[in-house]
PDB file of C-alpha atoms in Angstrom:
ATOM      1  CA  UNK K  88     120.513 108.786 244.857  1.00 54.00           C
ATOM      2  CA  UNK K  89     123.262 110.936 246.246  1.00 64.00           C
ATOM      3  CA  UNK K  90     126.670 111.288 244.681  1.00 76.00           C
ATOM      4  CA  UNK K  91     129.927 109.954 246.038  1.00 80.00           C
ATOM      5  CA  UNK K  92     133.144 111.712 244.980  1.00 82.00           C
ATOM      6  CA  UNK K  93     135.172 109.499 242.669  1.00 83.00           C
ATOM      7  CA  UNK K  94     138.322 110.302 244.659  1.00 85.00           C
ATOM      8  CA  UNK K  95     136.887 108.580 247.731  1.00 87.00           C
ATOM      9  CA  UNK K  96     136.238 105.374 245.797  1.00 88.00           C
ATOM     10  CA  UNK K  97     139.743 105.451 244.324  1.00 90.00           C
ATOM     11  CA  UNK K  98     141.167 106.172 247.790  1.00 91.00           C
ATOM     12  CA  UNK K  99     139.392 103.057 249.092  1.00 93.00           C
ATOM     13  CA  UNK K 100     140.848 100.987 246.241  1.00 94.00           C
ATOM     14  CA  UNK K 101     144.323 102.406 246.881  1.00 93.00           C
ATOM     15  CA  UNK K 102     144.135 101.761 250.618  1.00 94.00           C
ATOM     16  CA  UNK K 103     143.065  98.146 250.114  1.00 95.00           C
ATOM     17  CA  UNK K 104     145.799  97.640 247.516  1.00 95.00           C
ATOM     18  CA  UNK K 105     148.497  99.054 249.791  1.00 95.00           C
ATOM     19  CA  UNK K 106     147.308  96.875 252.687  1.00 94.00           C
ATOM     20  CA  UNK K 107     147.611  93.825 250.436  1.00 95.00           C
ATOM     21  CA  UNK K 108     151.038  94.961 249.232  1.00 94.00           C
ATOM     22  CA  UNK K 109     152.244  95.377 252.816  1.00 93.00           C
ATOM     23  CA  UNK K 110     150.933  91.881 253.557  1.00 92.00           C
ATOM     24  CA  UNK K 111     152.855  90.376 250.627  1.00 93.00           C
ATOM     25  CA  UNK K 112     156.061  92.166 251.661  1.00 91.00           C
ATOM     26  CA  UNK K 113     155.896  91.613 255.421  1.00 89.00           C
ATOM     27  CA  UNK K 114     154.459  88.102 255.834  1.00 88.00           C
ATOM     28  CA  UNK K 115     156.468  84.878 255.512  1.00 86.00           C
ATOM     29  CA  UNK K 116     153.588  82.388 255.662  1.00 88.00           C
ATOM     30  CA  UNK K 117     152.770  81.525 252.055  1.00 90.00           C
ATOM     31  CA  UNK K 118     149.027  81.166 252.803  1.00 91.00           C
ATOM     32  CA  UNK K 119     148.962  84.760 254.059  1.00 92.00           C
ATOM     33  CA  UNK K 120     150.881  85.893 250.988  1.00 93.00           C
ATOM     34  CA  UNK K 121     148.214  84.324 248.766  1.00 93.00           C
ATOM     35  CA  UNK K 122     145.452  86.014 250.802  1.00 94.00           C
ATOM     36  CA  UNK K 123     147.208  89.365 250.366  1.00 95.00           C
ATOM     37  CA  UNK K 124     147.430  88.800 246.603  1.00 95.00           C
ATOM     38  CA  UNK K 125     143.670  88.202 246.597  1.00 94.00           C
ATOM     39  CA  UNK K 126     143.206  91.499 248.465  1.00 95.00           C
ATOM     40  CA  UNK K 127     145.321  93.322 245.875  1.00 96.00           C
ATOM     41  CA  UNK K 128     143.405  91.825 242.922  1.00 95.00           C
ATOM     42  CA  UNK K 129     140.136  92.726 244.617  1.00 95.00           C
ATOM     43  CA  UNK K 130     141.352  96.316 245.145  1.00 95.00           C
ATOM     44  CA  UNK K 131     142.187  96.594 241.438  1.00 95.00           C
ATOM     45  CA  UNK K 132     138.638  95.434 240.730  1.00 95.00           C
ATOM     46  CA  UNK K 133     137.253  98.114 243.065  1.00 94.00           C
ATOM     47  CA  UNK K 134     139.135 100.768 241.093  1.00 93.00           C
ATOM     48  CA  UNK K 135     137.635  99.469 237.820  1.00 93.00           C
ATOM     49  CA  UNK K 136     134.091  99.398 239.225  1.00 92.00           C
ATOM     50  CA  UNK K 137     134.463 102.930 240.638  1.00 90.00           C
ATOM     51  CA  UNK K 138     135.658 104.189 237.251  1.00 88.00           C
ATOM     52  CA  UNK K 139     132.796 102.356 235.530  1.00 88.00           C
ATOM     53  CA  UNK K 140     130.273 103.941 237.897  1.00 86.00           C
ATOM     54  CA  UNK K 141     131.795 107.381 237.262  1.00 83.00           C
ATOM     55  CA  UNK K 142     130.857 107.226 233.594  1.00 83.00           C
ATOM     56  CA  UNK K 143     127.804 104.981 234.176  1.00 82.00           C
ATOM     57  CA  UNK K 144     129.287 102.445 231.741  1.00 85.00           C
ATOM     58  CA  UNK K 145     129.340  98.652 231.847  1.00 88.00           C
ATOM     59  CA  UNK K 146     133.033  98.384 230.893  1.00 90.00           C
ATOM     60  CA  UNK K 147     134.271  98.695 234.474  1.00 90.00           C
ATOM     61  CA  UNK K 148     132.152  95.749 235.548  1.00 91.00           C
ATOM     62  CA  UNK K 149     133.335  93.751 232.518  1.00 93.00           C
ATOM     63  CA  UNK K 150     136.945  94.321 233.581  1.00 94.00           C
ATOM     64  CA  UNK K 151     135.999  93.174 237.085  1.00 94.00           C
ATOM     65  CA  UNK K 152     134.776  89.914 235.517  1.00 93.00           C
ATOM     66  CA  UNK K 153     138.158  89.322 233.928  1.00 94.00           C
ATOM     67  CA  UNK K 154     139.944  90.124 237.190  1.00 94.00           C
ATOM     68  CA  UNK K 155     137.625  87.652 238.927  1.00 93.00           C
ATOM     69  CA  UNK K 156     138.494  84.908 236.415  1.00 93.00           C
ATOM     70  CA  UNK K 157     142.223  85.653 236.785  1.00 94.00           C
ATOM     71  CA  UNK K 158     141.968  85.577 240.581  1.00 93.00           C
ATOM     72  CA  UNK K 159     140.113  82.253 240.522  1.00 92.00           C
ATOM     73  CA  UNK K 160     142.726  80.622 238.264  1.00 93.00           C
ATOM     74  CA  UNK K 161     145.563  82.143 240.306  1.00 93.00           C
ATOM     75  CA  UNK K 162     144.239  80.959 243.657  1.00 93.00           C
ATOM     76  CA  UNK K 163     143.703  77.405 242.372  1.00 92.00           C
ATOM     77  CA  UNK K 164     147.272  77.098 241.065  1.00 93.00           C
ATOM     78  CA  UNK K 165     148.702  78.968 244.071  1.00 92.00           C
ATOM     79  CA  UNK K 166     147.034  76.725 246.625  1.00 91.00           C
ATOM     80  CA  UNK K 167     148.182  73.626 244.720  1.00 91.00           C
ATOM     81  CA  UNK K 168     151.728  75.050 244.981  1.00 90.00           C
ATOM     82  CA  UNK K 169     151.214  75.580 248.733  1.00 90.00           C
ATOM     83  CA  UNK K 170     150.287  71.905 249.084  1.00 88.00           C
ATOM     84  CA  UNK K 171     153.385  70.860 247.113  1.00 87.00           C
ATOM     85  CA  UNK K 172     155.573  73.106 249.293  1.00 87.00           C
ATOM     86  CA  UNK K 173     154.091  71.623 252.451  1.00 87.00           C
ATOM     87  CA  UNK K 174     154.512  68.019 251.263  1.00 85.00           C
ATOM     88  CA  UNK K 175     158.118  68.640 250.292  1.00 84.00           C
ATOM     89  CA  UNK K 176     159.410  70.835 253.147  1.00 83.00           C
ATOM     90  CA  UNK K 177     156.756  70.324 255.882  1.00 82.00           C
ATOM     91  CA  UNK K 178     156.508  74.070 256.432  1.00 82.00           C
ATOM     92  CA  UNK K 179     154.521  77.021 255.073  1.00 82.00           C
ATOM     93  CA  UNK K 180     157.555  79.345 255.233  1.00 83.00           C
ATOM     94  CA  UNK K 181     158.020  80.903 251.808  1.00 83.00           C
ATOM     95  CA  UNK K 182     161.790  81.094 252.411  1.00 83.00           C
ATOM     96  CA  UNK K 183     162.009  77.298 252.515  1.00 81.00           C
ATOM     97  CA  UNK K 184     161.832  77.210 248.715  1.00 79.00           C
ATOM     98  CA  UNK K 185     164.456  79.892 248.135  1.00 82.00           C
ATOM     99  CA  UNK K 186     167.043  77.514 246.606  1.00 79.00           C
ATOM    100  CA  UNK K 187     166.831  76.083 243.104  1.00 74.00           C
ATOM    101  CA  UNK K 188     167.994  72.509 242.743  1.00 72.00           C
ATOM    102  CA  UNK K 189     167.654  70.726 239.457  1.00 62.00           C
TER     103      UNK K 189
ATOM    104  CA  UNK R 106     123.173 106.173 250.236  1.00 67.00           C
ATOM    105  CA  UNK R 107     126.559 107.856 250.573  1.00 81.00           C
ATOM    106  CA  UNK R 108     126.958 107.208 254.296  1.00 87.00           C
ATOM    107  CA  UNK R 109     126.434 103.465 253.613  1.00 90.00           C
ATOM    108  CA  UNK R 110     129.366 103.717 251.205  1.00 90.00           C
ATOM    109  CA  UNK R 111     131.590 105.306 253.862  1.00 92.00           C
ATOM    110  CA  UNK R 112     130.573 102.822 256.582  1.00 94.00           C
ATOM    111  CA  UNK R 113     131.224  99.780 254.349  1.00 94.00           C
ATOM    112  CA  UNK R 114     134.488 101.291 253.108  1.00 94.00           C
ATOM    113  CA  UNK R 115     135.654 101.736 256.721  1.00 95.00           C
ATOM    114  CA  UNK R 116     134.627  98.150 257.541  1.00 95.00           C
ATOM    115  CA  UNK R 117     136.528  96.892 254.490  1.00 95.00           C
ATOM    116  CA  UNK R 118     139.712  98.769 255.404  1.00 95.00           C
ATOM    117  CA  UNK R 119     139.629  97.712 259.072  1.00 96.00           C
ATOM    118  CA  UNK R 120     138.891  94.071 258.220  1.00 95.00           C
ATOM    119  CA  UNK R 121     141.686  94.012 255.625  1.00 95.00           C
ATOM    120  CA  UNK R 122     144.110  95.502 258.143  1.00 94.00           C
ATOM    121  CA  UNK R 123     143.170  92.703 260.543  1.00 94.00           C
ATOM    122  CA  UNK R 124     143.673  90.096 257.769  1.00 93.00           C
ATOM    123  CA  UNK R 125     147.304  91.050 257.213  1.00 91.00           C
ATOM    124  CA  UNK R 126     148.110  91.294 260.938  1.00 90.00           C
ATOM    125  CA  UNK R 127     146.544  88.085 262.341  1.00 88.00           C
ATOM    126  CA  UNK R 128     148.747  85.158 263.365  1.00 87.00           C
ATOM    127  CA  UNK R 129     146.047  82.477 263.114  1.00 87.00           C
ATOM    128  CA  UNK R 130     145.160  81.656 259.506  1.00 88.00           C
ATOM    129  CA  UNK R 131     141.472  80.882 260.216  1.00 90.00           C
ATOM    130  CA  UNK R 132     140.953  84.226 261.999  1.00 91.00           C
ATOM    131  CA  UNK R 133     142.529  86.028 259.049  1.00 92.00           C
ATOM    132  CA  UNK R 134     140.239  84.126 256.696  1.00 93.00           C
ATOM    133  CA  UNK R 135     137.120  85.172 258.626  1.00 94.00           C
ATOM    134  CA  UNK R 136     138.217  88.812 258.518  1.00 95.00           C
ATOM    135  CA  UNK R 137     138.832  88.380 254.782  1.00 95.00           C
ATOM    136  CA  UNK R 138     135.204  87.250 254.378  1.00 95.00           C
ATOM    137  CA  UNK R 139     134.066  90.362 256.280  1.00 95.00           C
ATOM    138  CA  UNK R 140     136.244  92.557 254.068  1.00 95.00           C
ATOM    139  CA  UNK R 141     134.916  91.012 250.842  1.00 95.00           C
ATOM    140  CA  UNK R 142     131.297  91.364 251.983  1.00 95.00           C
ATOM    141  CA  UNK R 143     131.940  95.028 252.831  1.00 95.00           C
ATOM    142  CA  UNK R 144     133.410  95.560 249.358  1.00 95.00           C
ATOM    143  CA  UNK R 145     130.280  93.926 247.899  1.00 95.00           C
ATOM    144  CA  UNK R 146     128.229  96.490 249.840  1.00 94.00           C
ATOM    145  CA  UNK R 147     130.395  99.257 248.350  1.00 92.00           C
ATOM    146  CA  UNK R 148     129.589  97.876 244.880  1.00 92.00           C
ATOM    147  CA  UNK R 149     125.858  98.032 245.665  1.00 91.00           C
ATOM    148  CA  UNK R 150     126.133 101.685 246.694  1.00 89.00           C
ATOM    149  CA  UNK R 151     128.085 102.406 243.492  1.00 88.00           C
ATOM    150  CA  UNK R 152     125.216 100.982 241.417  1.00 86.00           C
ATOM    151  CA  UNK R 153     126.838  97.696 240.349  1.00 89.00           C
ATOM    152  CA  UNK R 154     124.532  94.962 241.715  1.00 90.00           C
ATOM    153  CA  UNK R 155     125.717  92.149 239.422  1.00 92.00           C
ATOM    154  CA  UNK R 156     129.337  92.614 240.441  1.00 93.00           C
ATOM    155  CA  UNK R 157     128.286  92.745 244.107  1.00 93.00           C
ATOM    156  CA  UNK R 158     126.517  89.397 243.768  1.00 94.00           C
ATOM    157  CA  UNK R 159     129.546  87.896 242.017  1.00 93.00           C
ATOM    158  CA  UNK R 160     131.845  89.238 244.724  1.00 93.00           C
ATOM    159  CA  UNK R 161     129.781  87.361 247.318  1.00 94.00           C
ATOM    160  CA  UNK R 162     129.466  84.161 245.257  1.00 94.00           C
ATOM    161  CA  UNK R 163     132.961  83.852 243.782  1.00 92.00           C
ATOM    162  CA  UNK R 164     135.248  85.625 246.285  1.00 91.00           C
ATOM    163  CA  UNK R 165     133.439  85.186 249.607  1.00 90.00           C
ATOM    164  CA  UNK R 166     132.126  81.797 248.488  1.00 90.00           C
ATOM    165  CA  UNK R 167     134.409  79.805 246.203  1.00 91.00           C
ATOM    166  CA  UNK R 168     137.822  81.346 246.896  1.00 92.00           C
ATOM    167  CA  UNK R 169     137.345  81.322 250.677  1.00 93.00           C
ATOM    168  CA  UNK R 170     136.175  77.687 250.572  1.00 92.00           C
ATOM    169  CA  UNK R 171     139.396  76.823 248.702  1.00 91.00           C
ATOM    170  CA  UNK R 172     141.437  78.566 251.404  1.00 92.00           C
ATOM    171  CA  UNK R 173     139.487  76.744 254.148  1.00 91.00           C
ATOM    172  CA  UNK R 174     140.168  73.369 252.466  1.00 90.00           C
ATOM    173  CA  UNK R 175     143.876  74.099 252.194  1.00 89.00           C
ATOM    174  CA  UNK R 176     144.136  75.233 255.827  1.00 89.00           C
ATOM    175  CA  UNK R 177     142.306  72.058 256.869  1.00 88.00           C
ATOM    176  CA  UNK R 178     144.638  69.897 254.765  1.00 86.00           C
ATOM    177  CA  UNK R 179     147.750  71.614 256.137  1.00 84.00           C
ATOM    178  CA  UNK R 180     146.402  71.082 259.682  1.00 79.00           C
ATOM    179  CA  UNK R 181     148.699  73.644 261.316  1.00 76.00           C
ATOM    180  CA  UNK R 182     148.693  73.526 265.105  1.00 73.00           C
ATOM    181  CA  UNK R 183     149.633  75.775 267.991  1.00 76.00           C
ATOM    182  CA  UNK R 184     153.333  75.818 267.078  1.00 76.00           C
ATOM    183  CA  UNK R 185     152.471  77.411 263.733  1.00 78.00           C
ATOM    184  CA  UNK R 186     150.804  80.360 265.492  1.00 79.00           C
ATOM    185  CA  UNK R 187     153.852  80.785 267.740  1.00 81.00           C
ATOM    186  CA  UNK R 188     156.179  80.632 264.731  1.00 80.00           C
ATOM    187  CA  UNK R 189     154.017  83.198 262.970  1.00 80.00           C
ATOM    188  CA  UNK R 190     154.292  85.506 265.994  1.00 81.00           C
ATOM    189  CA  UNK R 191     158.070  85.141 265.855  1.00 81.00           C
ATOM    190  CA  UNK R 192     158.105  86.004 262.135  1.00 82.00           C
ATOM    191  CA  UNK R 193     155.982  89.091 262.747  1.00 80.00           C
ATOM    192  CA  UNK R 194     158.647  90.985 264.670  1.00 81.00           C
ATOM    193  CA  UNK R 195     158.526  94.775 264.215  1.00 83.00           C
ATOM    194  CA  UNK R 196     161.952  94.689 262.562  1.00 83.00           C
ATOM    195  CA  UNK R 197     160.457  92.467 259.861  1.00 81.00           C
ATOM    196  CA  UNK R 198     157.353  94.478 259.028  1.00 85.00           C
ATOM    197  CA  UNK R 199     158.439  98.069 259.788  1.00 88.00           C
ATOM    198  CA  UNK R 200     160.449  98.632 256.598  1.00 89.00           C
ATOM    199  CA  UNK R 201     157.894  97.338 254.069  1.00 88.00           C
ATOM    200  CA  UNK R 202     155.061  99.107 255.902  1.00 90.00           C
ATOM    201  CA  UNK R 203     156.823 102.479 255.813  1.00 92.00           C
ATOM    202  CA  UNK R 204     157.545 102.077 252.082  1.00 92.00           C
ATOM    203  CA  UNK R 205     153.908 101.122 251.436  1.00 91.00           C
ATOM    204  CA  UNK R 206     152.668 104.124 253.429  1.00 92.00           C
ATOM    205  CA  UNK R 207     154.853 106.425 251.323  1.00 93.00           C
ATOM    206  CA  UNK R 208     153.310 104.892 248.177  1.00 92.00           C
ATOM    207  CA  UNK R 209     149.817 105.361 249.641  1.00 92.00           C
ATOM    208  CA  UNK R 210     150.500 109.017 250.441  1.00 92.00           C
ATOM    209  CA  UNK R 211     151.719 109.565 246.862  1.00 90.00           C
ATOM    210  CA  UNK R 212     148.609 107.861 245.531  1.00 88.00           C
ATOM    211  CA  UNK R 213     146.317 110.040 247.644  1.00 89.00           C
ATOM    212  CA  UNK R 214     148.194 113.136 246.451  1.00 89.00           C
ATOM    213  CA  UNK R 215     147.852 112.164 242.773  1.00 86.00           C
ATOM    214  CA  UNK R 216     144.159 111.299 243.121  1.00 84.00           C
ATOM    215  CA  UNK R 217     143.441 114.536 244.985  1.00 84.00           C
ATOM    216  CA  UNK R 218     145.303 116.604 242.375  1.00 84.00           C
ATOM    217  CA  UNK R 219     143.914 115.033 239.225  1.00 73.00           C
ATOM    218  CA  UNK R 220     140.201 114.636 239.779  1.00 61.00           C
ATOM    219  CA  UNK R 221     138.671 117.980 240.622  1.00 58.00           C
ATOM    220  CA  UNK R 222     134.935 118.124 241.198  1.00 51.00           C
ATOM    221  CA  UNK R 223     133.938 115.027 239.242  1.00 59.00           C
ATOM    222  CA  UNK R 224     131.488 112.892 241.170  1.00 58.00           C
ATOM    223  CA  UNK R 225     130.069 109.421 240.809  1.00 61.00           C
ATOM    224  CA  UNK R 226     126.430 109.701 239.961  1.00 59.00           C
ATOM    225  CA  UNK R 227     125.166 106.485 241.496  1.00 58.00           C
ATOM    226  CA  UNK R 228     123.227 105.523 238.372  1.00 73.00           C
ATOM    227  CA  UNK R 229     122.746 101.795 238.357  1.00 81.00           C
ATOM    228  CA  UNK R 230     124.340  99.757 235.571  1.00 82.00           C
ATOM    229  CA  UNK R 231     122.322  96.579 235.680  1.00 85.00           C
ATOM    230  CA  UNK R 232     123.083  92.990 234.651  1.00 88.00           C
ATOM    231  CA  UNK R 233     121.513  93.503 231.213  1.00 90.00           C
ATOM    232  CA  UNK R 234     123.966  96.195 230.120  1.00 89.00           C
ATOM    233  CA  UNK R 235     126.910  94.245 231.537  1.00 89.00           C
ATOM    234  CA  UNK R 236     125.823  91.058 229.768  1.00 91.00           C
ATOM    235  CA  UNK R 237     125.407  92.873 226.466  1.00 91.00           C
ATOM    236  CA  UNK R 238     128.868  94.396 226.786  1.00 90.00           C
ATOM    237  CA  UNK R 239     130.365  91.066 227.863  1.00 90.00           C
ATOM    238  CA  UNK R 240     129.007  89.098 224.893  1.00 92.00           C
ATOM    239  CA  UNK R 241     129.192  91.996 222.444  1.00 90.00           C
ATOM    240  CA  UNK R 242     132.519  93.844 222.170  1.00 92.00           C
ATOM    241  CA  UNK R 243     134.277  91.780 224.876  1.00 93.00           C
ATOM    242  CA  UNK R 244     133.399  88.270 223.645  1.00 93.00           C
ATOM    243  CA  UNK R 245     137.041  87.493 222.794  1.00 94.00           C
ATOM    244  CA  UNK R 246     138.004  88.347 226.373  1.00 93.00           C
ATOM    245  CA  UNK R 247     135.325  85.980 227.675  1.00 94.00           C
ATOM    246  CA  UNK R 248     136.753  83.141 225.575  1.00 95.00           C
ATOM    247  CA  UNK R 249     140.280  83.936 226.759  1.00 95.00           C
ATOM    248  CA  UNK R 250     139.037  83.923 230.384  1.00 94.00           C
ATOM    249  CA  UNK R 251     137.496  80.507 229.750  1.00 94.00           C
ATOM    250  CA  UNK R 252     140.806  79.176 228.415  1.00 96.00           C
ATOM    251  CA  UNK R 253     142.647  80.709 231.374  1.00 95.00           C
ATOM    252  CA  UNK R 254     140.301  78.956 233.791  1.00 94.00           C
ATOM    253  CA  UNK R 255     140.799  75.650 231.948  1.00 96.00           C
ATOM    254  CA  UNK R 256     144.579  76.094 232.125  1.00 95.00           C
ATOM    255  CA  UNK R 257     144.273  76.901 235.835  1.00 94.00           C
ATOM    256  CA  UNK R 258     142.196  73.762 236.372  1.00 93.00           C
ATOM    257  CA  UNK R 259     144.700  71.534 234.561  1.00 94.00           C
ATOM    258  CA  UNK R 260     147.644  73.193 236.318  1.00 93.00           C
ATOM    259  CA  UNK R 261     146.075  72.853 239.757  1.00 91.00           C
ATOM    260  CA  UNK R 262     145.273  69.204 239.087  1.00 91.00           C
ATOM    261  CA  UNK R 263     148.807  68.496 237.913  1.00 91.00           C
ATOM    262  CA  UNK R 264     150.443  70.304 240.854  1.00 88.00           C
ATOM    263  CA  UNK R 265     148.004  68.948 243.416  1.00 81.00           C
ATOM    264  CA  UNK R 266     148.878  65.288 242.868  1.00 78.00           C
ATOM    265  CA  UNK R 267     150.863  63.560 245.557  1.00 69.00           C
ATOM    266  CA  UNK R 268     154.600  63.089 244.999  1.00 58.00           C
ATOM    267  CA  UNK R 269     154.412  59.269 244.992  1.00 50.00           C
ATOM    268  CA  UNK R 270     151.666  59.214 242.391  1.00 51.00           C
ATOM    269  CA  UNK R 271     153.608  61.605 240.171  1.00 50.00           C
ATOM    270  CA  UNK R 272     156.757  59.441 240.284  1.00 52.00           C
ATOM    271  CA  UNK R 273     154.794  56.276 239.599  1.00 49.00           C
ATOM    272  CA  UNK R 274     153.193  57.897 236.569  1.00 50.00           C
ATOM    273  CA  UNK R 275     156.562  59.081 235.281  1.00 51.00           C
ATOM    274  CA  UNK R 276     158.224  55.699 235.762  1.00 49.00           C
ATOM    275  CA  UNK R 277     155.328  53.801 234.241  1.00 44.00           C
ATOM    276  CA  UNK R 278     156.155  54.016 230.520  1.00 44.00           C
ATOM    277  CA  UNK R 279     159.893  53.328 230.879  1.00 39.00           C
TER     278      UNK R 279
END
């Protein structure tokens, strides 16, 4: 088994996170925004697993489990919201729901 | 093993870049699957096989299937792709991308400064150790994750109902 510098693993996590962040900021389609949020959560998980592997401890993988559970709950609620948005406004443009109306 | 790490990391970054730049949602989804599988490969090279399997099952399996269902239910046609192309004008994405690149450069700088010569010894942490940690010191977190998933299930069910059904249910008792 050869060694991989920890910085390279963290750089991978950071690159994936920034790509997801750019997706959230630049896209207007709400489905793409949700996909980018998944990318960001996954990148945070990569950082935890890299740190866990650095110290050969199980805690990093345990934190990845919790991130996985959070991501699953988030994507279920988020996609239900996408369906509601589409039924109400007949578009997937996130700006369509920019006004509050009680 | 280390060159496998670098190849899968490059695949993950390229696939993720393609996810956030595609105009067709299904193409983006397929690149997202490729990206998640590459990240699973990275986990294998880092000595985390259980997490790699879960990445494939939960992310590349369940989450992607949810996205596929939603894209099928929305049934977006050709005009959606054209609208997406219109939204993706350089004036729209240039600003956020530059800001994100500045953040990435800062992150690289901090990581390069802080670490030093510490390396990941790719010693495998197997499912047994993870399970013992999960149901030993972290058992409260597991129960909280279970409650979070239940709340997500109830919330998704409540939000996913059709408008007409929701109104009928609200008017029923009155």
